[in-house]
Short mmCIF file of C-alpha atoms in Angstrom, two decimals:
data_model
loop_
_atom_site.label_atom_id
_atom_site.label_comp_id
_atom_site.label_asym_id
_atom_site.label_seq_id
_atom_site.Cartn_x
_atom_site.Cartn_y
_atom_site.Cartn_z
CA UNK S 1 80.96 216.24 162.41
CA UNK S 2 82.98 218.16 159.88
CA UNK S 3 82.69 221.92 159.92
CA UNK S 4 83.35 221.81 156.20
CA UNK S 5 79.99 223.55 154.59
CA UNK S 6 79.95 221.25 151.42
CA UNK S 7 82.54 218.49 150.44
CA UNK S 8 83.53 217.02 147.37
CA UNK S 9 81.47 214.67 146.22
CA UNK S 10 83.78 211.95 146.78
CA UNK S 11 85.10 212.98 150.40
CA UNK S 12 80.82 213.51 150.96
CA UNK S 13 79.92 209.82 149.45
CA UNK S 14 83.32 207.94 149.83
CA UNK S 15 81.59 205.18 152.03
CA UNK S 16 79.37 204.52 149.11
CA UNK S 17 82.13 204.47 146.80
CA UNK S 18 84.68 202.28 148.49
CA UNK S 19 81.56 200.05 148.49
CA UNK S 20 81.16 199.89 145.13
CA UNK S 21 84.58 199.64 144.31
CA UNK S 22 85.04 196.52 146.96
CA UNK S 23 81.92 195.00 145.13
CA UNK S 24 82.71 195.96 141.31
CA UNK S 25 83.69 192.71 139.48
CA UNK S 26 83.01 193.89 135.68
CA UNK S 27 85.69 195.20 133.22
CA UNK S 28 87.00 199.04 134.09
CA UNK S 29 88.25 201.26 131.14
CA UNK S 30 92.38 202.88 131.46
CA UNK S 31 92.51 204.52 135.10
CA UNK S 32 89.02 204.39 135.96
CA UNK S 33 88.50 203.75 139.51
CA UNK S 34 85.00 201.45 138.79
CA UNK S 35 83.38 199.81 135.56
CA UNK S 36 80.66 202.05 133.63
CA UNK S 37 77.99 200.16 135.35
CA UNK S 38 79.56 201.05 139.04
CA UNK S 39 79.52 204.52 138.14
CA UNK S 40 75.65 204.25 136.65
CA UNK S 41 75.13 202.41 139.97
CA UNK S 42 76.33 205.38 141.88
CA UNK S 43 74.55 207.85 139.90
CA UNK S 44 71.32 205.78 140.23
CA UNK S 45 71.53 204.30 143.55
CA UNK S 46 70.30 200.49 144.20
CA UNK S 47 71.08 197.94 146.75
CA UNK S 48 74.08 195.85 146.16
CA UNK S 49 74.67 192.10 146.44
CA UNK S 50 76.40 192.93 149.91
CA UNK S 51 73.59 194.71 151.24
CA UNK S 52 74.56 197.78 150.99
CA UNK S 53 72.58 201.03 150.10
CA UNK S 54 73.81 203.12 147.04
CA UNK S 55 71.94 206.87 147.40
CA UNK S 56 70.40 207.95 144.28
CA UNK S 57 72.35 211.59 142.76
CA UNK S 58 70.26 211.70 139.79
CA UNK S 59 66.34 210.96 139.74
CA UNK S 60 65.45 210.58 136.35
CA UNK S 61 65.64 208.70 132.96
CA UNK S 62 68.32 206.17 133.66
CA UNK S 63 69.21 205.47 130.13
CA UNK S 64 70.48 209.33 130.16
CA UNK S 65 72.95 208.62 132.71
CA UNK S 66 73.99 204.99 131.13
CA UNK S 67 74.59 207.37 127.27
CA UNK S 68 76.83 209.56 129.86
CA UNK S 69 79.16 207.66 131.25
CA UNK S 70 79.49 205.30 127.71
CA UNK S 71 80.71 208.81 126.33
CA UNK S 72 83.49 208.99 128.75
CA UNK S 73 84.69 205.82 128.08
CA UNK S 74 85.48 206.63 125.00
CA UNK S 75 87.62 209.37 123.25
CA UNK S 76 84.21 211.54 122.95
CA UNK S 77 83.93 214.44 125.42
CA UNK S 78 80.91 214.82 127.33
CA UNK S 79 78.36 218.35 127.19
CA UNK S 80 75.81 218.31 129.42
CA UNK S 81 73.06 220.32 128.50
CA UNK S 82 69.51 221.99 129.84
CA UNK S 83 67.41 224.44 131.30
CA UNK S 84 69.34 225.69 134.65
CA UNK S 85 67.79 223.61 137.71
CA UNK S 86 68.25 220.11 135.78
CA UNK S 87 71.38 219.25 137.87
CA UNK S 88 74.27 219.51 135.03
CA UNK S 89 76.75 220.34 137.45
CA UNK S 90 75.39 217.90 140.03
CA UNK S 91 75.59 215.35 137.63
CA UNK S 92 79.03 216.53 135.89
CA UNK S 93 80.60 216.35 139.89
CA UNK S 94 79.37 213.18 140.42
CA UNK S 95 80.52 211.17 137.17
CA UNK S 96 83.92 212.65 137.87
CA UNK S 97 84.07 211.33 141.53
CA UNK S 98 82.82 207.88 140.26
CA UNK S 99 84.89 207.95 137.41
CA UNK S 100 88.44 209.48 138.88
CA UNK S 101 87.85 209.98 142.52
CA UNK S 102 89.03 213.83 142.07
CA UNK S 103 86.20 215.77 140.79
CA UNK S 104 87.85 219.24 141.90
CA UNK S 105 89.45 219.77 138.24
CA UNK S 106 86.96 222.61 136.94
CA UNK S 107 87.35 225.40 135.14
CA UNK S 108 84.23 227.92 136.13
CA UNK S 109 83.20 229.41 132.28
CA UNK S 110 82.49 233.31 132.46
CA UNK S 111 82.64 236.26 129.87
CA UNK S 112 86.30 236.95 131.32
CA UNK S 113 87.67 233.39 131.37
CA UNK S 114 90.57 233.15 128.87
CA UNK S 115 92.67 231.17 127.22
CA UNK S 116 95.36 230.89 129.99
CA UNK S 117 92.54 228.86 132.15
CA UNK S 118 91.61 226.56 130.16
CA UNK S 119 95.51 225.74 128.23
CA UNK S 120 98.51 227.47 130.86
CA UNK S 121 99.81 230.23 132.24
CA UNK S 122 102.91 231.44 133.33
CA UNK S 123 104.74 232.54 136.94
CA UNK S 124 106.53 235.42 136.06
CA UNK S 125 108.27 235.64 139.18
CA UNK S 126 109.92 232.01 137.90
CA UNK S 127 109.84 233.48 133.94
CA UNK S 128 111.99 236.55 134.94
CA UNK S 129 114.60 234.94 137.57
CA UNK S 130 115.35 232.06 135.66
CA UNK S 131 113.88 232.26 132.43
CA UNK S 132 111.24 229.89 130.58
CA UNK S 133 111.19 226.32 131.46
CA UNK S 134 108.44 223.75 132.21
CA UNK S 135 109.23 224.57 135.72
CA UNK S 136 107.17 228.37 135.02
CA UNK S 137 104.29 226.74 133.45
CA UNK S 138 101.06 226.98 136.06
CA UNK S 139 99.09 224.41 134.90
CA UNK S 140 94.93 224.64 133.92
CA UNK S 141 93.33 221.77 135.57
CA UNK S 142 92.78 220.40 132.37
CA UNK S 143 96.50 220.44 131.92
CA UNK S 144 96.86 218.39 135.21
CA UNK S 145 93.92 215.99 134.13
CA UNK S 146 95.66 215.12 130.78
CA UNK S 147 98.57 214.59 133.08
CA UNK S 148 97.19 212.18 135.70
CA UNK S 149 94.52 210.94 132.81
CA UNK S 150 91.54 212.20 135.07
CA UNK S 151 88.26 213.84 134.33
CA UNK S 152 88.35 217.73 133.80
CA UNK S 153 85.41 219.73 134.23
CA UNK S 154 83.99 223.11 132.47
CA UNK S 155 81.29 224.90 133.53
CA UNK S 156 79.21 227.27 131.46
CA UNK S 157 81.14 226.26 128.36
CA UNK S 158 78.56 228.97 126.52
CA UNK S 159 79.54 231.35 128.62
CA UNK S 160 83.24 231.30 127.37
CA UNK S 161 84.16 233.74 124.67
CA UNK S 162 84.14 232.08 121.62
CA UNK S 163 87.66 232.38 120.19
CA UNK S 164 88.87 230.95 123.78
CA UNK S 165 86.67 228.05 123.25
CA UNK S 166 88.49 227.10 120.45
CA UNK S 167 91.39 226.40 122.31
CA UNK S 168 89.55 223.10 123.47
CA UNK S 169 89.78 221.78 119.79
CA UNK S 170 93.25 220.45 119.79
CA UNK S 171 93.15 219.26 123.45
CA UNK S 172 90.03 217.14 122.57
CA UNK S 173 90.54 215.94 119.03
CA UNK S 174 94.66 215.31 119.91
CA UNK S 175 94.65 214.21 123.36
CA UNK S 176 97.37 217.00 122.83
CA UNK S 177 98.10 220.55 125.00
CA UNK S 178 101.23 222.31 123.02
CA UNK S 179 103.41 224.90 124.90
CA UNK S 180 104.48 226.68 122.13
CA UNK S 181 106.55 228.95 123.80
CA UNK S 182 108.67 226.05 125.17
CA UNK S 183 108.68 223.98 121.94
CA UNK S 184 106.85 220.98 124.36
CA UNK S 185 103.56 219.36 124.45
CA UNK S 186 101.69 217.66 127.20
CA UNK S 187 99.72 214.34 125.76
CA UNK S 188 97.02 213.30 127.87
CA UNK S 189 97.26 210.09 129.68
CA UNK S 190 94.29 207.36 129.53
CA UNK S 191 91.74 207.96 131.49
CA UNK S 192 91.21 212.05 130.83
CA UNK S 193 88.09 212.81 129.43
CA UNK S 194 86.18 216.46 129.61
CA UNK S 195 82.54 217.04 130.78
CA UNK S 196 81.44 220.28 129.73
CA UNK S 197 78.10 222.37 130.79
CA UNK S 198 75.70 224.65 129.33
CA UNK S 199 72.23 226.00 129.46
CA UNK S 200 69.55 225.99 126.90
CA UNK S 201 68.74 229.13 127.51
CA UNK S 202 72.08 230.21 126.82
CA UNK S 203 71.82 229.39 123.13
CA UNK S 204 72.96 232.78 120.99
CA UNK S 205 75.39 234.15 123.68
CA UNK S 206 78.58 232.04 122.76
CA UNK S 207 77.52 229.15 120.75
CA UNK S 208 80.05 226.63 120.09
CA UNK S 209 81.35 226.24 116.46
CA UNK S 210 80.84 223.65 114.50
CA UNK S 211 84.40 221.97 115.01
CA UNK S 212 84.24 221.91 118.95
CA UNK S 213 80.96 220.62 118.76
CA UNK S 214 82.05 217.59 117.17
CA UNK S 215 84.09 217.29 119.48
CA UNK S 216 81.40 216.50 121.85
CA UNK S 217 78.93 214.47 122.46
CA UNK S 218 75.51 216.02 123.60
CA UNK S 219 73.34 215.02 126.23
CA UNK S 220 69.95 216.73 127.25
CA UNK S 221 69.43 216.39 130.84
CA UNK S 222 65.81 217.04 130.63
CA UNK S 223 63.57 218.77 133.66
CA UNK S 224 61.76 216.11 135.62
CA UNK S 225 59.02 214.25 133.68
CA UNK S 226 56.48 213.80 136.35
CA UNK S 227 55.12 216.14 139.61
CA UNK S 228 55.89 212.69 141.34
CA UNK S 229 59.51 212.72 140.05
CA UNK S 230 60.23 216.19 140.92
CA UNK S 231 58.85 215.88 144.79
CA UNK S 232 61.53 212.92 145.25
CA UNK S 233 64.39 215.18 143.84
CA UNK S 234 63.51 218.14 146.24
CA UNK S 235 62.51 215.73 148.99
CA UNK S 236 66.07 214.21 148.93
CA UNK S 237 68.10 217.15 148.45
CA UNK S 238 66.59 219.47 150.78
CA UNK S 239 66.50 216.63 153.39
CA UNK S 240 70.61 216.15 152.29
CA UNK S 241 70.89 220.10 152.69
CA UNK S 242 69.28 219.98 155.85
CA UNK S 243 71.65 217.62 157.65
CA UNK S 244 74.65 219.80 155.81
CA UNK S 245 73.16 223.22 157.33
CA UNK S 246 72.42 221.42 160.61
CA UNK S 247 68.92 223.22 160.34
CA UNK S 248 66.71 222.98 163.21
CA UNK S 249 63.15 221.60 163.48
CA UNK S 250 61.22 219.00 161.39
CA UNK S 251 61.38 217.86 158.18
CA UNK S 252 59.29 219.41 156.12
CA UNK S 253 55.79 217.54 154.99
CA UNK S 254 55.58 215.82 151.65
CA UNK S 255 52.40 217.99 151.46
CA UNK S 256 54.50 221.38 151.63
CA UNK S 257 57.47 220.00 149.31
CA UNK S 258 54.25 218.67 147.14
CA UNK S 259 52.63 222.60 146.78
CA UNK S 260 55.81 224.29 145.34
CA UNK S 261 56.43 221.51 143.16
CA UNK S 262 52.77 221.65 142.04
CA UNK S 263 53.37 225.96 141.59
CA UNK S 264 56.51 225.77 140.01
CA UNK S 265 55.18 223.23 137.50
CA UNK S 266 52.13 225.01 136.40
CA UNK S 267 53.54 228.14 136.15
CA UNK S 268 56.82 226.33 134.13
CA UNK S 269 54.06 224.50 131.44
CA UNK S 270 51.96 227.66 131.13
CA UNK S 271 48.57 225.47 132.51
CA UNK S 272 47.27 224.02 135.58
CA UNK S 273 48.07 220.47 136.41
CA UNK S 274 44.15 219.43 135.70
CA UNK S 275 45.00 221.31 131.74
CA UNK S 276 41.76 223.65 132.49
CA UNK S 277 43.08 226.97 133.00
CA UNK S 278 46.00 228.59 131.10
CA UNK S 279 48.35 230.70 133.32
CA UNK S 280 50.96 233.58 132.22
CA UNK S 281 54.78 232.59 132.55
CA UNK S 282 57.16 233.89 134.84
CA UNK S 283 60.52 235.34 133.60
CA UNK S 284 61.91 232.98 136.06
CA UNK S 285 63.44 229.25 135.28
CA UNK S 286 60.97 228.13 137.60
CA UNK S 287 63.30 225.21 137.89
CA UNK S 288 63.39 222.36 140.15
CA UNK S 289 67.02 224.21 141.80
CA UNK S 290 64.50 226.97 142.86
CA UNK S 291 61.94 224.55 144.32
CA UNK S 292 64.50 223.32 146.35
CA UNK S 293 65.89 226.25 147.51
CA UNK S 294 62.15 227.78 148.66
CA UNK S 295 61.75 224.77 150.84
CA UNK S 296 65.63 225.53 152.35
CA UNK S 297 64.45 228.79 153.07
CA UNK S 298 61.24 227.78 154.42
CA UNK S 299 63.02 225.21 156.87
CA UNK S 300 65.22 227.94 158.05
CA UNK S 301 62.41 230.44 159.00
CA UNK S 302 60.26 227.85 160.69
CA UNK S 303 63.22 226.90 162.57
CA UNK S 304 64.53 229.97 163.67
CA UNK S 305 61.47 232.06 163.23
CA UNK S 306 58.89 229.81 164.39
CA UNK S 307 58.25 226.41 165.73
CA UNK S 308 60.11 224.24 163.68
CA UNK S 309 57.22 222.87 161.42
CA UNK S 310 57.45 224.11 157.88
CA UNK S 311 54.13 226.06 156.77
CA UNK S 312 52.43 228.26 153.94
CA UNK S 313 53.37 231.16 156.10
CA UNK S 314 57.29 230.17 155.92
CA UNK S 315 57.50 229.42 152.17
CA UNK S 316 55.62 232.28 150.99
CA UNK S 317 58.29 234.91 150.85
CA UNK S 318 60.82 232.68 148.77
CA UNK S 319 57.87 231.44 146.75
CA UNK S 320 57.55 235.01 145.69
CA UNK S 321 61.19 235.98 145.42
CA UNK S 322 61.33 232.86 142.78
CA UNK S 323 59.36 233.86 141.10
CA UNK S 324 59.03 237.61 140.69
CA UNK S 325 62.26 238.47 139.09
CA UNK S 326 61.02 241.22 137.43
CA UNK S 327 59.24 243.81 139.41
CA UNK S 328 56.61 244.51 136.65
CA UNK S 329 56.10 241.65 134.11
CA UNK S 330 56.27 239.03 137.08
CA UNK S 331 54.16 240.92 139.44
CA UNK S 332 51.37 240.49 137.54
CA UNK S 333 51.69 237.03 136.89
CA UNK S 334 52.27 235.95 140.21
CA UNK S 335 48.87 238.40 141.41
CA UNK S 336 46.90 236.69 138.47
CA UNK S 337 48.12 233.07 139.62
CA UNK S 338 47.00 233.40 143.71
CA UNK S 339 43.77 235.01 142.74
CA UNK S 340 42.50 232.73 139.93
CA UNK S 341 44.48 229.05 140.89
CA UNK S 342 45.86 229.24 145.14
CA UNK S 343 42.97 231.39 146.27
CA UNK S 344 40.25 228.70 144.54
CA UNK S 345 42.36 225.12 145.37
CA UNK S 346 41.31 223.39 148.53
CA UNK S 347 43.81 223.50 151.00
CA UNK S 348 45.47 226.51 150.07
CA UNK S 349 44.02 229.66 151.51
CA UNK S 350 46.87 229.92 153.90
CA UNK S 351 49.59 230.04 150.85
CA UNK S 352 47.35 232.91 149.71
CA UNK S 353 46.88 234.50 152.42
CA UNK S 354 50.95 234.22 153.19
CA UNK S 355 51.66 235.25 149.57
CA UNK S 356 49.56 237.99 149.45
CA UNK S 357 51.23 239.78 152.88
CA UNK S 358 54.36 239.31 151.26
CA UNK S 359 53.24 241.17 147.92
CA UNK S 360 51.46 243.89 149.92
#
């Protein structure tokens, strides 16, 4: 077993890949290592012809993922977008392994990134011993995806100072990275493409100009539609975290998984899941990332803590620490929600009980 914590996505799922490629008979766009429906395949799992078992990365609307990967078969770049929790950078590492087997060229977006990360920058050592030459550039990965005509990623595009942004326009409307300073240019080879992230919630803290967002082509990655939908997303991925963790003890019950899904959803909507009592929202995202990670937590405490079966007791303290982010404003909500929705629902006493020793 590897002692690597996480892999790539395609080191992780290259079985599944090799699979589809072996099987893949349809038409496959300029260095692409499958056809747009292989890589919708691999995103939405299925059973091929040969038997084999494609895992499902995204649960959701499939025509979302189908809109994606047409976008990056064209000269259109990609910006995923939604609440945090809705699996944008899941999804963005996922395409890119499908799409160019390499999905480690990402620029993380921050308030510091600048303009040297996303275009070049320079070894000075080189610069000063011998002068500038192509041979100082240090190449962004999207620099070395135009090169090798492979899928560059950016995360947190809204995070990135505006006027750095901007930088993106002539790479994605040219296919075109100048070097000035050298009098060169890099043109992007077929098969480079961009797939950009940002949160909703993000909205007013570097929004994109007008230009760049032509550039783009948006596509809402909404939160799941259905209490049903959401269970099977945290039901897979904490069962895919467990085996990565090597966590100790039982899976946890679809009943447990079930609650926090059912709490994180009525306190996300502002309403019980019957419509009959309105609740107070949390500053929290609430999202379905979060769900997961409670049950993670859970897992580990039963395990280590207890005796391996996952219970109210064991999810109660990241339950709380989801959702009271702010020591005041949340507090309150979360006090209101046990005593007038978890104390009263059948079932649930122990969650109260659990949650309330944790608040105490």
């Amino acid at each position: 077993m590897t002692n690597i914590l996480r892999q790539h996505a395609e080191n992780q799922f290259a079985t599944e890949l090799e699979a589809l490629i072996a099987a893949d008979t349809r038409q496959r766009p300029p260095r692409w290592k499958m056809s747009p429906w292989a890589v919708s395949k691999y995103l939405l799992g299925g059973k091929l012809d040969n038997g084999v078992e494609i895992t499902p990365k995204y649960i959701g609307n499939a025509r979302v993922i189908e809109i994606a990967v047409a976008t990056l078969a064209t000269d259109r770049a990609l910006l995923l977008l939604g609440v945090p929790g809705t699996a944008k950078s899941w999804v963005s590492e996922h395409l890119a392994a499908a799409i160019s087997g390499d999905s480690t060229m990402i620029v993380q977006g921050t308030a510091g990134t600048s303009e040297e990360a996303l275009r070049y920058g320079w070894n000075y050592a080189h610069l000063l011993a011998k002068g500038p030459s192509l041979d100082a550039v240090v190449p962004s990965p999207l620099m070395r995806a135009m090169r090798e005509g492979k899928i560059a990623r950016i995360e947190e595009l809204t995070r990135i100072p505006g006027e750095v942004q901007d930088s993106l326009i002539t790479i994605l409307s040219e296919k075109m990275l100048p070097i000035a300073e050298l009098d060169e240019e890099v043109l992007a080879q077929k098969g480079f493409n961009v797939i950009a992230t940002a949160n909703d919630r993000d909205r007013g803290v570097n929004e994109l100009s007008s230009a760049l967002k032509r550039r783009f082509n948006t596509v809402v990655l909404p939160s799941p539609r259905t209490a049903d939908e959401e269970v099977r997303i945290v039901e897979t991925r904490v069962a895919s975290l467990g085996r990565a963790l090597e966590l100790p003890g039982e899976a946890p019950a679809l009943e447990e998984i079930r609650r926090i899904v059912t709490v994180f959803r009525e306190l996300r909507e502002g309403v019980t899941a019957d419509g009959k009592t309105k609740l107070k929202g949390s500053s929290a995202s609430m999202s379905t990332a979060e769900a997961i990670s409670v049950i993670t937590h859970g897992m580990s405490l039963a395990a280590h803590f207890g005796d391996g079966v996952l219970r109210g007791a064991d999810l109660a303290a990241g339950m709380v620490g989801a959702i009271v982010k702010d020591p005041v404003q949340d507090r309150v909500v979360m006090l209101e929600y046990l005593e007038t929705v978890v104390k009263e629902r059948d079932g649930w006493k122990d969650l109260y009980r659990a949650c309330r020793d944790v608040m105490n």
